[in-house]
Coordinates of C-alpha atoms and ligand atoms in Angstrom, one line a residue:
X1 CA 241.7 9.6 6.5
X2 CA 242.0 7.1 8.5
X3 CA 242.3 7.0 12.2
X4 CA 245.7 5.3 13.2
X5 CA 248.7 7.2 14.2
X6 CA 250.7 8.6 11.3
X7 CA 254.0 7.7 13.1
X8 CA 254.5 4.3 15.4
X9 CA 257.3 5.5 17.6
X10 CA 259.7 2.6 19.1
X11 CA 258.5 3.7 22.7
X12 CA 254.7 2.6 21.4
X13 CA 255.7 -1.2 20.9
X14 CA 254.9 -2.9 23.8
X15 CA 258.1 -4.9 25.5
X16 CA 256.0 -8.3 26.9
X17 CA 255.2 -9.3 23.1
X18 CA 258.9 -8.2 22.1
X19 CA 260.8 -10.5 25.0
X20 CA 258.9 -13.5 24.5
X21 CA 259.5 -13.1 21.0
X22 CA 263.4 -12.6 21.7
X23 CA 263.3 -15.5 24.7
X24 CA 261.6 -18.3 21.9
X25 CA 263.4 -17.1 18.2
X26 CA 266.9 -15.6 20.2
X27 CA 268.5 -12.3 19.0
X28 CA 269.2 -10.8 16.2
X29 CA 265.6 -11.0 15.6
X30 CA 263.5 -8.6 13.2
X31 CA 260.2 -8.5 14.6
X32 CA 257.6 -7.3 11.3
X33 CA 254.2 -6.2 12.4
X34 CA 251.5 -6.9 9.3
X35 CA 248.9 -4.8 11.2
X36 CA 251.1 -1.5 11.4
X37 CA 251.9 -2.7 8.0
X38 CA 248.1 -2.5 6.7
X39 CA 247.8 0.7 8.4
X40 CA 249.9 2.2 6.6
X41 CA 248.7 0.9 3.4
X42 CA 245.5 2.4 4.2
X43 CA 246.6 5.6 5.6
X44 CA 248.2 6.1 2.1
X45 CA 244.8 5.1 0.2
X46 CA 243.1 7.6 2.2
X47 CA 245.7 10.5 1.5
X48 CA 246.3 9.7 -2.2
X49 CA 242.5 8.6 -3.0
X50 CA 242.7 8.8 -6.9
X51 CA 246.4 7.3 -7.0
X52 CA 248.2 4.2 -8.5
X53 CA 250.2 3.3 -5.4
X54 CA 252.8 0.8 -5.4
X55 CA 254.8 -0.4 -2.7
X56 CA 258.8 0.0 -4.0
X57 CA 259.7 -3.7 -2.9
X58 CA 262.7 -3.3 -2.2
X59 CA 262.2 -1.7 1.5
X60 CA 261.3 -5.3 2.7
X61 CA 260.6 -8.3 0.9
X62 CA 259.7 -10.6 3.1
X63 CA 256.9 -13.0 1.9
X64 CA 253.8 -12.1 4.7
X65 CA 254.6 -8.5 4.0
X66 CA 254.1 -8.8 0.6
X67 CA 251.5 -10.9 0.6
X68 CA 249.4 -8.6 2.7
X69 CA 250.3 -5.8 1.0
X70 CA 249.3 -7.6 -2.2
X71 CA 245.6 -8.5 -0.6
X72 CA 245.5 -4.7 0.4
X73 CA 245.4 -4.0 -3.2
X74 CA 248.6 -2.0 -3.9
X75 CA 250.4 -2.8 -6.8
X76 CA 254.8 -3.6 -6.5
X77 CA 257.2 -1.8 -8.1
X78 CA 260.4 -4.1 -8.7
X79 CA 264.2 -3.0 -9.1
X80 CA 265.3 -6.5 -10.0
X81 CA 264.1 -10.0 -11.8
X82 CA 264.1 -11.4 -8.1
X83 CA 261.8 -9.1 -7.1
X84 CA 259.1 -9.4 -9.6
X85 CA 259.3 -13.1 -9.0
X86 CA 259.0 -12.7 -5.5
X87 CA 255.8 -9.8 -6.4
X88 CA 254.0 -12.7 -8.2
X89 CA 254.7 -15.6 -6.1
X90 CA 253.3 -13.5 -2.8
X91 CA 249.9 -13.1 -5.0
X92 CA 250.4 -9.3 -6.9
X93 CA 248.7 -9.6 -9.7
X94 CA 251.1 -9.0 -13.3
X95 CA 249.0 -5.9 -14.5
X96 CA 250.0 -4.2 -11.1
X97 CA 253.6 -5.1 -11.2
X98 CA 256.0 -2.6 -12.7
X99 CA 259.9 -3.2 -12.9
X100 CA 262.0 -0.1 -13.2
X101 CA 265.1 -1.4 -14.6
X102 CA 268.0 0.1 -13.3
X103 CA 270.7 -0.7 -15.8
X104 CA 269.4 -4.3 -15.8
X105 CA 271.6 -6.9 -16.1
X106 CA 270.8 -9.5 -19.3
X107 CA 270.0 -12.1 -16.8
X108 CA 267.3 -9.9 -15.2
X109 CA 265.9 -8.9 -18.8
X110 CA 266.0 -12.5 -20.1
X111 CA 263.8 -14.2 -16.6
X112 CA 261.7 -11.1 -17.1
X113 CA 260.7 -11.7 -20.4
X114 CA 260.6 -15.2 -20.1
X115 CA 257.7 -15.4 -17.5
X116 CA 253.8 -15.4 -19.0
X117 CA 253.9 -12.0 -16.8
X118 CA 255.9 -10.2 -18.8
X119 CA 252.8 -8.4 -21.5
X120 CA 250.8 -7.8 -18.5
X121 CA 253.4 -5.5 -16.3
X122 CA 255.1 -2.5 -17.2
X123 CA 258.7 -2.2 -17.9
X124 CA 260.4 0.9 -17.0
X125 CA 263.3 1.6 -18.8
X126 CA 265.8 4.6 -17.7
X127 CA 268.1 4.8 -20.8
X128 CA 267.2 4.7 -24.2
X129 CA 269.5 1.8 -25.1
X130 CA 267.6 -0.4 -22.6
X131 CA 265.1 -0.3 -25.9
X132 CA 267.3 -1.6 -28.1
X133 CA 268.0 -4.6 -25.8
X134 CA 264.0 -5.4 -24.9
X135 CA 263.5 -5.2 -28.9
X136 CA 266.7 -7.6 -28.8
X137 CA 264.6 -9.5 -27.0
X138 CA 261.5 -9.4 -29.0
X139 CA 259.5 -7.7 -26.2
X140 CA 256.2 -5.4 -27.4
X141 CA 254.8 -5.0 -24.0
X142 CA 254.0 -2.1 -21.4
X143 CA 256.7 0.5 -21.5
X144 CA 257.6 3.7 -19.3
X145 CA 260.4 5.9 -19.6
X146 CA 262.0 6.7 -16.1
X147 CA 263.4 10.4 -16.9
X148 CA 266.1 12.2 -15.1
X149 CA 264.1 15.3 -13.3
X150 CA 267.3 16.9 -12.7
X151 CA 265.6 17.4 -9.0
X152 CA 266.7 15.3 -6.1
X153 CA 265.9 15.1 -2.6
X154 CA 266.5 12.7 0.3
X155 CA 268.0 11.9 4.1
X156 CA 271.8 11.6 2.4
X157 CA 273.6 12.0 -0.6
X158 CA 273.6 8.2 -1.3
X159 CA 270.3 7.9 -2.0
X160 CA 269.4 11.2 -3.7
X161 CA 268.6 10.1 -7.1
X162 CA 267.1 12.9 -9.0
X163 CA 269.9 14.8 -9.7
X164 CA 272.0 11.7 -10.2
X165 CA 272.7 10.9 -14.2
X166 CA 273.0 7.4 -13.0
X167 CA 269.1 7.5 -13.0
X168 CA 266.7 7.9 -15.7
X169 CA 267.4 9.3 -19.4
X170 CA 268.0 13.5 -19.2
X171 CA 265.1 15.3 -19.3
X172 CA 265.6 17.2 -22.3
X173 CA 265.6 13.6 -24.4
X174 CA 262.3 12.2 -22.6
X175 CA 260.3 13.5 -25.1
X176 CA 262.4 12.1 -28.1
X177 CA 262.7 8.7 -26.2
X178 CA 259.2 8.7 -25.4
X179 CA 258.5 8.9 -28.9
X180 CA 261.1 5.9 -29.5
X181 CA 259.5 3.5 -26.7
X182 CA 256.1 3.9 -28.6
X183 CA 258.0 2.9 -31.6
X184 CA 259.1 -0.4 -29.8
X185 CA 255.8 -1.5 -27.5
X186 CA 252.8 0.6 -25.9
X187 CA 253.9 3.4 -23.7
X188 CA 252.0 3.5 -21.0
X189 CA 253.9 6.1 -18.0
X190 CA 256.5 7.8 -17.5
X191 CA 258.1 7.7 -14.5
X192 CA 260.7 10.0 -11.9
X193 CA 262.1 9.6 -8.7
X194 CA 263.4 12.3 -6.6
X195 CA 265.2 10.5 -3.6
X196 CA 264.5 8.6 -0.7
X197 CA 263.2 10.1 2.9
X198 CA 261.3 13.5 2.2
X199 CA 260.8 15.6 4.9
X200 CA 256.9 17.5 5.1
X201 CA 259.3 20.6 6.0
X202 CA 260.2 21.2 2.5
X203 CA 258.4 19.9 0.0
X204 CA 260.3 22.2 -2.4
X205 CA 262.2 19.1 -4.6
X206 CA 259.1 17.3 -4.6
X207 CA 256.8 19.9 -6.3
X208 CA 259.5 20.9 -8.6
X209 CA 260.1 16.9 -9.6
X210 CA 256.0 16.9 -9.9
X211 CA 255.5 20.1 -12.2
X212 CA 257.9 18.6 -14.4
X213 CA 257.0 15.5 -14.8
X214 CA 252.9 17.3 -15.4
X215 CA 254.8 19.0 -17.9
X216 CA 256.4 16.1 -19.8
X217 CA 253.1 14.2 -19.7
X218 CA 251.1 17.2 -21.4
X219 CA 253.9 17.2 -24.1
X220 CA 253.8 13.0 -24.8
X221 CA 250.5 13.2 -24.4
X222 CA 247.8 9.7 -24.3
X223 CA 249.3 8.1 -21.2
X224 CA 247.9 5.8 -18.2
X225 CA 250.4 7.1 -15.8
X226 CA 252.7 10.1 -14.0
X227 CA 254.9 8.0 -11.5
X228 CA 256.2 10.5 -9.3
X229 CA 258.1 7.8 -7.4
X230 CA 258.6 7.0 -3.6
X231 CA 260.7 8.8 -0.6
X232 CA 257.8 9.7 1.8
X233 CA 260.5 10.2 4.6
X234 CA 259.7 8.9 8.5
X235 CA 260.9 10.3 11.3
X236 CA 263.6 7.9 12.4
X237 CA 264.5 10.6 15.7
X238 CA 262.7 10.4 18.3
X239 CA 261.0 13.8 18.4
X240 CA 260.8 14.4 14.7
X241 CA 257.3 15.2 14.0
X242 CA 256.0 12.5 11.0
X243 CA 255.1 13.6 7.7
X244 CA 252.2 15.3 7.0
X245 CA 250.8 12.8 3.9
X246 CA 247.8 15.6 3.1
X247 CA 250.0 18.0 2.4
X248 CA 252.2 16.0 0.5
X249 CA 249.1 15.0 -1.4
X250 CA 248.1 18.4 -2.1
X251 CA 251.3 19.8 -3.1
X252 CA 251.3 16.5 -5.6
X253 CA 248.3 17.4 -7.3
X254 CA 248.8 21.4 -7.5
X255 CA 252.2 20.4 -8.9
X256 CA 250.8 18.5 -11.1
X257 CA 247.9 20.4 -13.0
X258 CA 245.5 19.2 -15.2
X259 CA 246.8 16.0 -16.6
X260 CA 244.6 13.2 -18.4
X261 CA 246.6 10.6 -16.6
X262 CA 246.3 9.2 -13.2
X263 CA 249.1 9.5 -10.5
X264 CA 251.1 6.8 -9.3
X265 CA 253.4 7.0 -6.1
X266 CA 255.5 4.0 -5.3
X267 CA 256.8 4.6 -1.5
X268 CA 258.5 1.6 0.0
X269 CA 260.3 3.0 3.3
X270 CA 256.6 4.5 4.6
X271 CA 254.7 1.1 3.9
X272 CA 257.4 -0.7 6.4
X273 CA 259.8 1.2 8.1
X274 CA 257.5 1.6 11.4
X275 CA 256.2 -1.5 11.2
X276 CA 259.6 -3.4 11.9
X277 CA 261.8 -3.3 15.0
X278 CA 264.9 -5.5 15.4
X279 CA 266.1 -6.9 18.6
X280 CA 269.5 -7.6 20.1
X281 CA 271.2 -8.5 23.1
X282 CA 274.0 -6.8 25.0
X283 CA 277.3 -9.4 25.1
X284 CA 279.8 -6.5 26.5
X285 CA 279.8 -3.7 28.7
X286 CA 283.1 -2.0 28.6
X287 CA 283.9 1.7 30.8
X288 CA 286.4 3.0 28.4
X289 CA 287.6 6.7 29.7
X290 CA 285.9 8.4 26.7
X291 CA 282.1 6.6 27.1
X292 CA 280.9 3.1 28.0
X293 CA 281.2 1.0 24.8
X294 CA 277.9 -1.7 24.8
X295 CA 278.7 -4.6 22.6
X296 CA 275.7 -6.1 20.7
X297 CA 274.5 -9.2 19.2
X298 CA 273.2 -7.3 15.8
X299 CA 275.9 -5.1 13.8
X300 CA 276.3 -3.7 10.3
X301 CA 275.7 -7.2 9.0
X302 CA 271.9 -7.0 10.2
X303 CA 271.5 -3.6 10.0
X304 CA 273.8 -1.6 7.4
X305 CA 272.0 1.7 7.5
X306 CA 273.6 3.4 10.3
X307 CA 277.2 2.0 9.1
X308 CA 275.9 3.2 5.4
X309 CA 274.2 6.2 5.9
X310 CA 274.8 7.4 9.1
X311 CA 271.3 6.6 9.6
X312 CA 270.3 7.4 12.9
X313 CA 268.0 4.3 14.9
X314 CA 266.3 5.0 18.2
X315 CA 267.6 1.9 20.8
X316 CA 265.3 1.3 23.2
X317 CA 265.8 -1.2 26.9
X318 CA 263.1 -4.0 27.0
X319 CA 264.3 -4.8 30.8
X320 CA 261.7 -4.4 33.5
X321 CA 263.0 -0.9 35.1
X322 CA 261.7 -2.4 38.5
X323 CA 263.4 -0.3 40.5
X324 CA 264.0 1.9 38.5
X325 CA 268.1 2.4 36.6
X326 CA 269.7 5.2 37.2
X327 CA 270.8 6.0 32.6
X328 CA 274.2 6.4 31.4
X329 CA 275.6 7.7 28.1
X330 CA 276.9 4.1 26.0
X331 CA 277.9 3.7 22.8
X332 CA 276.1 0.5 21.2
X333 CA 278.9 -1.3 19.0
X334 CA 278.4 -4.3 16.8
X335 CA 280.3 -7.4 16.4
X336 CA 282.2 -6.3 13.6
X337 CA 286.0 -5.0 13.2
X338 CA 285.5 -2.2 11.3
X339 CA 284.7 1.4 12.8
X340 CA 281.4 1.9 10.7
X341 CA 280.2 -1.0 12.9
X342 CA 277.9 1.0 15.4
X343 CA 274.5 1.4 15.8
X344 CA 274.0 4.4 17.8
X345 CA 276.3 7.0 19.6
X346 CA 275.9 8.7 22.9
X347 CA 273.2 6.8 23.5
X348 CA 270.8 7.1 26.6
X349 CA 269.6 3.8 28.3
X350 CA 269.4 2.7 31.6
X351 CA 272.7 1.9 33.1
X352 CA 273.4 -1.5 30.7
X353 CA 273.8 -5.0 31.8
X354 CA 275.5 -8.3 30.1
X355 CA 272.0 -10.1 28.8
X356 CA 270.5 -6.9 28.4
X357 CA 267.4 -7.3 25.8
X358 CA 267.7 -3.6 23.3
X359 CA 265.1 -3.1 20.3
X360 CA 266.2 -0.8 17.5
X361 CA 263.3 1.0 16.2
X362 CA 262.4 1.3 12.9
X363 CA 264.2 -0.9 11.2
X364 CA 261.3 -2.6 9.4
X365 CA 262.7 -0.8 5.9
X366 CA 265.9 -1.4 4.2
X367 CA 266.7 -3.5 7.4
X368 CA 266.6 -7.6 6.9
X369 CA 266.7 -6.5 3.1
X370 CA 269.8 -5.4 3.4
X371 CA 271.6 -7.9 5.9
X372 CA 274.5 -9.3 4.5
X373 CA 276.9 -12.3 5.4
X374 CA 280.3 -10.3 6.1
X375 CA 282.8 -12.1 8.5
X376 CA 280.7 -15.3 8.0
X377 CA 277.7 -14.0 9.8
X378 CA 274.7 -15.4 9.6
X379 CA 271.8 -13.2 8.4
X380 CA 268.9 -13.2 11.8
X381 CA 265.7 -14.2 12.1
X382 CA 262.3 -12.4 11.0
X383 CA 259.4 -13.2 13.2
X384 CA 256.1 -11.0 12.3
X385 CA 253.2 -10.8 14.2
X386 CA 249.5 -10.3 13.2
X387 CA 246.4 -9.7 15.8
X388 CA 247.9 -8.5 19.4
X389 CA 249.4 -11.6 20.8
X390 CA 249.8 -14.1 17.1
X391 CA 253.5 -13.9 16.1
X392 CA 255.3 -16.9 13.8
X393 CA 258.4 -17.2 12.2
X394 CA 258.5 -16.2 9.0
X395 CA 262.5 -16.7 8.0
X396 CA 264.5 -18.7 10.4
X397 CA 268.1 -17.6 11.4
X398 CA 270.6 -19.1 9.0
X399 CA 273.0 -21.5 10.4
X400 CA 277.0 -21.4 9.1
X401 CA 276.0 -24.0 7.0
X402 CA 273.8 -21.7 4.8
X403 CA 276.4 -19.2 4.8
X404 CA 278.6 -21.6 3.3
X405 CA 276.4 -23.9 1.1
X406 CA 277.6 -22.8 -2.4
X407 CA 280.8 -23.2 -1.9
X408 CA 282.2 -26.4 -4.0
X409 CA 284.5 -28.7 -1.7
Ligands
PLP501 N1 261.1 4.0 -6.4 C1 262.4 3.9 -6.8 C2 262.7 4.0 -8.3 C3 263.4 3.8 -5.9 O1 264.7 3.7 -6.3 C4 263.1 3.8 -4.5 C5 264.2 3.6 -3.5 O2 265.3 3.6 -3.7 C6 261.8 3.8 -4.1 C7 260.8 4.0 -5.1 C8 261.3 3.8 -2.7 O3 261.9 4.7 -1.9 P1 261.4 4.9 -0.4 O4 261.6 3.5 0.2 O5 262.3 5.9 0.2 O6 260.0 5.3 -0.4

């Protein structure tokens, strides 16, 4: 295994590299680090030696993350058309690509199978109609069936999928739609998800998700692959402890059994999430008689996790504590009128000041990705940094004027 830290809390990051960062790019800013990035791409390697991993794109798709990912040798798993062209533009090569089509619209399937990529990646289909439509479509390629474990796991009801019929085709069919995708091209996997954010404290979904997907693969029998998905939680609280990724190995491969196909785990959160922090600047500071209410430059439009999940992100000062500031209890509020909009509550930090520089912690997964344009907003900046001191931008902060470009006069 290798040596690096299995966890990169927010209090690790050091501030001088994150101010001058925030004083040249401005806040919001996400700040990506493609070294923690790497590191976790190894630590995974090293855990899951035998494995087929993937990096579930969707955590973070911006193009120096994916392209060193893609040089680290990890293949991309892609939920939309935009993301496999993204995958093969940042250098993943088509054979590692696998798009697990999620009730895919006809506009994904059609760019899909218009590219020269589309008989060298896999196409995951989770319901047996999607067939019909790829055979619509005259495509012969790499299938996988994404089956419905009837498991699920994850940090919140919203992105527990196992259970969820939404996902995959029920497991009592797989075998029978198995049988159907061979029919229609060359099965190659089959594939489950449990849920997103796992927790080494109970592994119990996980194996159960595992076994059965060991015991599918017996039945179909003469398959590359047993995808047992992503969710390889991180411990977004300060004094969780980080997931133990041996024993998560090793409950994956007693789970599975004796299987003549090779694993493949697809995390996305775990790749990322640590790697990223965002940072923000403090407009308001308002004593209200229930808490002090900090307003912030970065709300549920940079960061919709907390607002969507109740995801919790540590916030951390970046001021020099020289002499040192006595804390106080704030609330740290977005720009945004709508009650979801609020990063953290009850919140320790030094006694906060108009200008104030804050850092979220990680928010390298499902962070930028998911920033959206509500109330005319502009999405921020992503700067990422590489070596100790070399940081660049890699998307500039969009201007009104790219909030409003496709709007006819
Ligand atoms: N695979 C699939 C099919 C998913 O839907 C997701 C997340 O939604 C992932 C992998 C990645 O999950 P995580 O980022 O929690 O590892």
């Amino acid at each position: 295994m290798s040596e690096t830290p299995p966890i990169r809390r927010l209090s690790d990051w050091g501030p001088e590299p994150l101010r001058d960062i925030a004083d040249e790019w401005g806040t919001p800013t996400y700040v990506l680090d493609l070294d923690r990035v790497a590191a976790n791409a190894a630590r995974l390697a090293a855990a899951f030696p035998a494995a087929d991993i993937a990096y579930a794109v969707k955590a973070n798709t911006t193009r120096p993350v994916l392209e060193r990912l893609a040089a680290a040798g990890v293949g991309a798993e892609c939920a939309a058309a935009g993301e496999v062209e993204r995958a093969l533009a940042a250098g993943f090569p088509a054979e590692r690509i696998r798009y697990t089509a999620v009730n895919p619209p006809a506009r994904d399937l059609a760019s899909i199978l218009e590219t020269d990529a589309a008989t060298a990646m896999t196409v995951t289909v989770g319901a047996e109609d999607t067939l019909d439509r790829l055979v619509e479509r005259g495509f012969e390629g790499r299938l996988c069936v994404r089956v419905n474990p009837g498991v699920g796991a994850g940090h919140h009801e919203k992105v527990s999928t196992g259970a969820e019929p939404k996902f995959g085709v029920p497991y009592e069919r797989a075998t029978a739609v198995c049988e159907r995708a061979r029919a229609v091209g060359d099965l190659v996997g089959v594939h489950a998800h449990v849920g997103s954010g796992i927790s080494g404290d109970d592994l119990t979904a996980h194996r159960e998700l595992v076994r059965r997907m060991g015991d599918l693969a017996r039945t179909v029998g003469d398959l590359e692959f047993v995808a047992v998905g992503g969710g390889f939680g991180v411990p977004y609280h300060e004094n969780e402890s980080p997931l133990d990724l041996s024993a998560v190995a090793r409950a994956t491969r007693d789970a599975l059994g004796d299987v003549d196909a090779q694993l493949a785990i697809e995390p996305g959160r775990y790749f990322v999430a640590d790697a990223g922090v965002l940072l923000t600047t403090v407009n308001t500071v308002k004593p209200t008689p229930e808490t002090t209410v900090i307003g912030v430059d970065a709300g549920m439009t940079t960061l919709a996790r907390p607002a969507l999940y109740d995801a919790y992100h540590a916030v951390r000062s970046l001021e020099p504590d020289r002499p040192p500031k006595p804390t106080t209890h704030v609330d740290i509020t977005g720009p945004v009128c709508e009650t979801a909009d609020v990063l953290g509550r009850d919140r320790q930090l030094p006694e906060p000041t108009r200008g104030d520089l804050l850092a979220v912690g990680n928010a390298g997964a499902y962070g930028y990705e998911m920033a959206s344009n509500y109330n005319s907003r502009p999405r921020p900046a992503v700067v990422v940094l590489e070596g100790d001191t070399d940081s660049r931008l890699a998307v500039r902060r969009e201007t009104l004027a790219d909030v409003t470009r496709l709007e006819e006069p």
